[in-house]
Amino acid sequence: MKLSKYKPMTQKQLKDIVADYASAFPEWTLITDGVGFSRSVGPVTQLIWFQKMNYAAYRPTHVVNTTALSMPRMLHQVLDVKSRETEYRLHESKWRSVLAAMEQQFKPAIRNPLEVAEVLKLCKAEARLSAANDLAMLAILYAWEGLDAEAHDACDRMQKSTPSTLAPIPEWEEKMQVFSKALSAAIDAGTGRQFIEKSIEESRAK
């Protein structure tokens, strides 16, 4: 039965849509709930997931996470207006052109090998140097690449950053503050990358 144009898709229908796209990325891994797929290298995961809209349509969305922590996240992207949202009833005729738009627009390029150096370059270009999320990502990437001075600076900036309001620091941000302090100490001890590797192992074990 076809959906009404105004009735949101079911979760099963969304998963079926994702399966079409995932078939074009056999080396990527479906995420647990089946609404996207990802690939990882070192301290980063590149993720493409499909948002179910409040009408019968979906939106491909891109982000890069770190494998060392549940946060931070950067390089959040959606497609241009032409390809941003696709109606369910048009999926079969349009998904290949949406796939082509993903290949052209999502960065780092989803058809190229995923490289930490490229992710770092892209994150540096969009980083807000007063945002704990962005500083934490930079610190992790710098430390992985052996850029200890830059990693140390990012950690120091995180420790000195202050909330924009009087509200308590969110738990996720507090965890990043603790992490950056420990990473800074590891860098001082000459074990910055080893600290990241251990964090990745601990994160995967959870």
Coordinates of C-alpha atoms in Angstrom, one line a residue:
M1 CA 0.0 0.0 0.0
K2 CA 1.3 3.4 -1.0
L3 CA 1.7 6.0 1.7
S4 CA -0.3 9.2 1.7
K5 CA 1.9 12.1 0.8
Y6 CA 1.3 13.5 4.3
K7 CA 1.7 10.4 6.4
P8 CA 5.2 9.8 7.8
M9 CA 7.0 6.6 6.8
T10 CA 7.1 3.6 9.1
Q11 CA 10.5 2.5 10.5
K12 CA 10.4 -0.5 8.3
Q13 CA 10.0 1.6 5.2
L14 CA 12.9 3.8 6.2
K15 CA 15.1 0.7 6.8
D16 CA 14.2 -0.6 3.3
I17 CA 15.2 2.8 1.8
V18 CA 18.5 2.7 3.7
A19 CA 19.1 -0.8 2.4
D20 CA 19.0 0.5 -1.2
Y21 CA 21.7 3.1 -0.4
A22 CA 23.7 0.7 1.7
S23 CA 23.9 -1.7 -1.2
A24 CA 26.1 0.9 -3.0
F25 CA 28.5 0.9 0.0
P26 CA 29.3 -2.8 0.7
E27 CA 32.4 -1.9 2.7
W28 CA 30.5 0.3 5.1
T29 CA 28.6 -1.1 8.1
L30 CA 24.9 -0.7 8.9
I31 CA 24.4 1.1 12.2
T32 CA 22.5 -0.8 14.9
D33 CA 19.0 0.6 14.3
G34 CA 19.4 0.2 10.5
V35 CA 18.8 3.9 9.6
G36 CA 22.3 4.6 8.3
F37 CA 25.7 3.2 7.7
S38 CA 29.3 4.1 8.7
R39 CA 32.9 3.5 8.3
S40 CA 35.8 4.1 10.6
V41 CA 39.5 4.7 10.6
G42 CA 41.6 5.4 13.7
P43 CA 39.8 8.0 15.9
V44 CA 37.0 8.9 13.5
T45 CA 33.8 7.5 12.2
Q46 CA 32.1 8.8 9.1
L47 CA 28.3 8.4 9.3
I48 CA 25.5 8.8 6.9
W49 CA 22.0 8.4 8.3
F50 CA 18.5 9.0 6.9
Q51 CA 16.2 11.3 8.8
K52 CA 12.5 10.4 8.7
M53 CA 10.6 13.6 8.0
N54 CA 7.1 14.5 9.5
Y55 CA 5.6 13.7 6.1
A56 CA 6.3 10.8 3.7
A57 CA 9.9 11.7 2.9
Y58 CA 13.5 11.3 4.2
R59 CA 16.7 13.4 4.4
P60 CA 20.2 12.0 4.0
T61 CA 22.5 13.5 6.6
H62 CA 26.3 13.3 7.2
V63 CA 28.4 13.7 10.2
V64 CA 31.9 12.7 11.5
N65 CA 32.1 11.3 15.1
T66 CA 35.1 10.4 17.1
T67 CA 35.6 6.7 18.1
A68 CA 37.3 7.8 21.3
L69 CA 34.2 9.4 22.9
S70 CA 30.4 9.5 22.3
M71 CA 31.0 13.2 21.5
P72 CA 32.2 15.3 19.8
R73 CA 30.8 15.5 16.3
M74 CA 31.6 17.7 13.4
L75 CA 31.2 18.1 9.6
H76 CA 27.4 17.9 9.9
Q77 CA 26.0 18.2 6.3
V78 CA 22.8 17.9 4.4
L79 CA 22.4 18.0 0.6
D80 CA 21.5 21.0 -1.5
V81 CA 17.9 22.0 -1.8
K82 CA 17.3 20.0 -5.0
S83 CA 18.3 16.7 -3.3
R84 CA 17.8 17.5 0.4
E85 CA 14.5 15.6 0.9
T86 CA 13.0 12.8 -1.1
E87 CA 9.4 11.8 -1.0
Y88 CA 8.8 8.1 -0.3
R89 CA 6.6 7.7 -3.4
L90 CA 9.5 9.0 -5.6
H91 CA 12.3 7.0 -3.9
E92 CA 12.6 4.3 -6.6
S93 CA 13.0 6.8 -9.4
K94 CA 15.2 9.3 -7.5
W95 CA 17.5 7.5 -5.1
R96 CA 20.3 7.0 -7.6
S97 CA 20.4 10.7 -8.4
V98 CA 20.4 11.4 -4.6
L99 CA 23.3 9.0 -4.2
A100 CA 25.2 10.9 -6.9
A101 CA 24.5 14.1 -5.0
M102 CA 25.9 12.5 -1.8
E103 CA 29.0 11.5 -3.7
Q104 CA 29.5 15.0 -4.9
Q105 CA 28.6 17.0 -1.8
F106 CA 29.5 15.1 1.4
K107 CA 32.9 15.8 2.7
P108 CA 35.2 14.0 3.2
A109 CA 34.4 12.4 -0.1
I110 CA 32.5 9.1 0.6
R111 CA 34.1 7.3 -2.4
N112 CA 37.6 8.1 -1.4
P113 CA 39.5 6.3 1.4
L114 CA 38.8 7.8 4.8
E115 CA 41.9 9.6 6.1
V116 CA 42.4 11.2 9.5
A117 CA 44.6 14.0 7.9
E118 CA 41.7 14.9 5.6
V119 CA 39.2 14.9 8.4
L120 CA 41.5 17.2 10.4
K121 CA 41.9 19.6 7.6
L122 CA 38.1 19.9 7.1
C123 CA 37.5 20.2 10.9
K124 CA 40.1 22.9 11.2
A125 CA 38.3 24.9 8.5
E126 CA 35.0 24.9 10.3
A127 CA 36.1 24.8 13.9
R128 CA 34.8 27.3 16.4
L129 CA 37.7 27.9 18.8
S130 CA 35.4 28.7 21.7
A131 CA 33.3 25.6 21.3
A132 CA 34.1 22.6 23.5
N133 CA 32.8 20.2 20.9
D134 CA 35.1 21.5 18.2
L135 CA 38.2 21.8 20.5
A136 CA 37.8 18.3 21.7
M137 CA 37.6 17.0 18.1
L138 CA 40.7 18.9 17.1
A139 CA 42.6 17.8 20.2
I140 CA 41.9 14.1 19.4
L141 CA 42.8 14.5 15.7
Y142 CA 46.0 16.5 16.5
A143 CA 47.1 14.0 19.0
W144 CA 46.5 11.1 16.7
E145 CA 48.5 12.7 14.0
G146 CA 51.4 13.4 16.4
L147 CA 50.9 17.2 16.4
D148 CA 51.4 17.4 20.1
A149 CA 51.7 21.2 20.4
E150 CA 48.5 21.8 18.6
A151 CA 46.7 19.1 20.6
H152 CA 47.9 20.6 23.8
D153 CA 46.7 24.0 22.8
A154 CA 43.3 22.7 22.0
C155 CA 43.1 20.9 25.4
D156 CA 44.2 24.2 27.1
R157 CA 41.5 26.2 25.3
M158 CA 38.9 23.7 26.4
Q159 CA 40.0 24.1 30.0
K160 CA 39.8 27.8 29.8
S161 CA 36.5 28.0 27.9
T162 CA 33.5 29.1 29.9
P163 CA 29.8 28.5 29.4
S164 CA 27.9 31.2 27.6
T165 CA 25.2 31.1 30.3
L166 CA 25.0 30.5 34.1
A167 CA 23.4 27.2 33.6
P168 CA 25.3 24.1 34.7
I169 CA 27.7 22.6 32.2
P170 CA 26.0 19.7 30.3
E171 CA 27.2 16.2 31.2
W172 CA 28.6 15.6 27.8
E173 CA 30.7 18.8 27.9
E174 CA 31.9 18.0 31.4
K175 CA 33.1 14.5 30.1
M176 CA 35.0 16.2 27.3
Q177 CA 36.6 18.6 29.8
V178 CA 37.8 15.6 31.9
F179 CA 38.9 13.8 28.7
S180 CA 40.9 16.8 27.5
K181 CA 42.7 17.2 30.8
A182 CA 43.7 13.6 30.8
L183 CA 44.8 13.8 27.1
S184 CA 46.9 16.9 28.0
A185 CA 48.7 14.9 30.7
A186 CA 49.3 12.0 28.3
I187 CA 50.8 14.4 25.7
D188 CA 53.1 15.8 28.4
A189 CA 54.2 12.2 29.1
G190 CA 54.7 11.5 25.4
T191 CA 51.8 9.1 25.1
G192 CA 49.1 11.1 23.5
R193 CA 48.4 8.7 20.6
Q194 CA 48.5 5.7 23.0
F195 CA 45.9 7.5 25.2
I196 CA 43.6 7.9 22.2
E197 CA 44.0 4.2 21.2
K198 CA 43.1 3.1 24.7
S199 CA 40.1 5.4 24.7
I200 CA 38.9 3.9 21.4
E201 CA 39.2 0.4 22.9
E202 CA 37.3 1.4 26.0
S203 CA 34.6 3.1 23.9
R204 CA 34.1 0.0 21.8
A205 CA 33.9 -2.2 24.8
K206 CA 30.9 -0.3 26.2

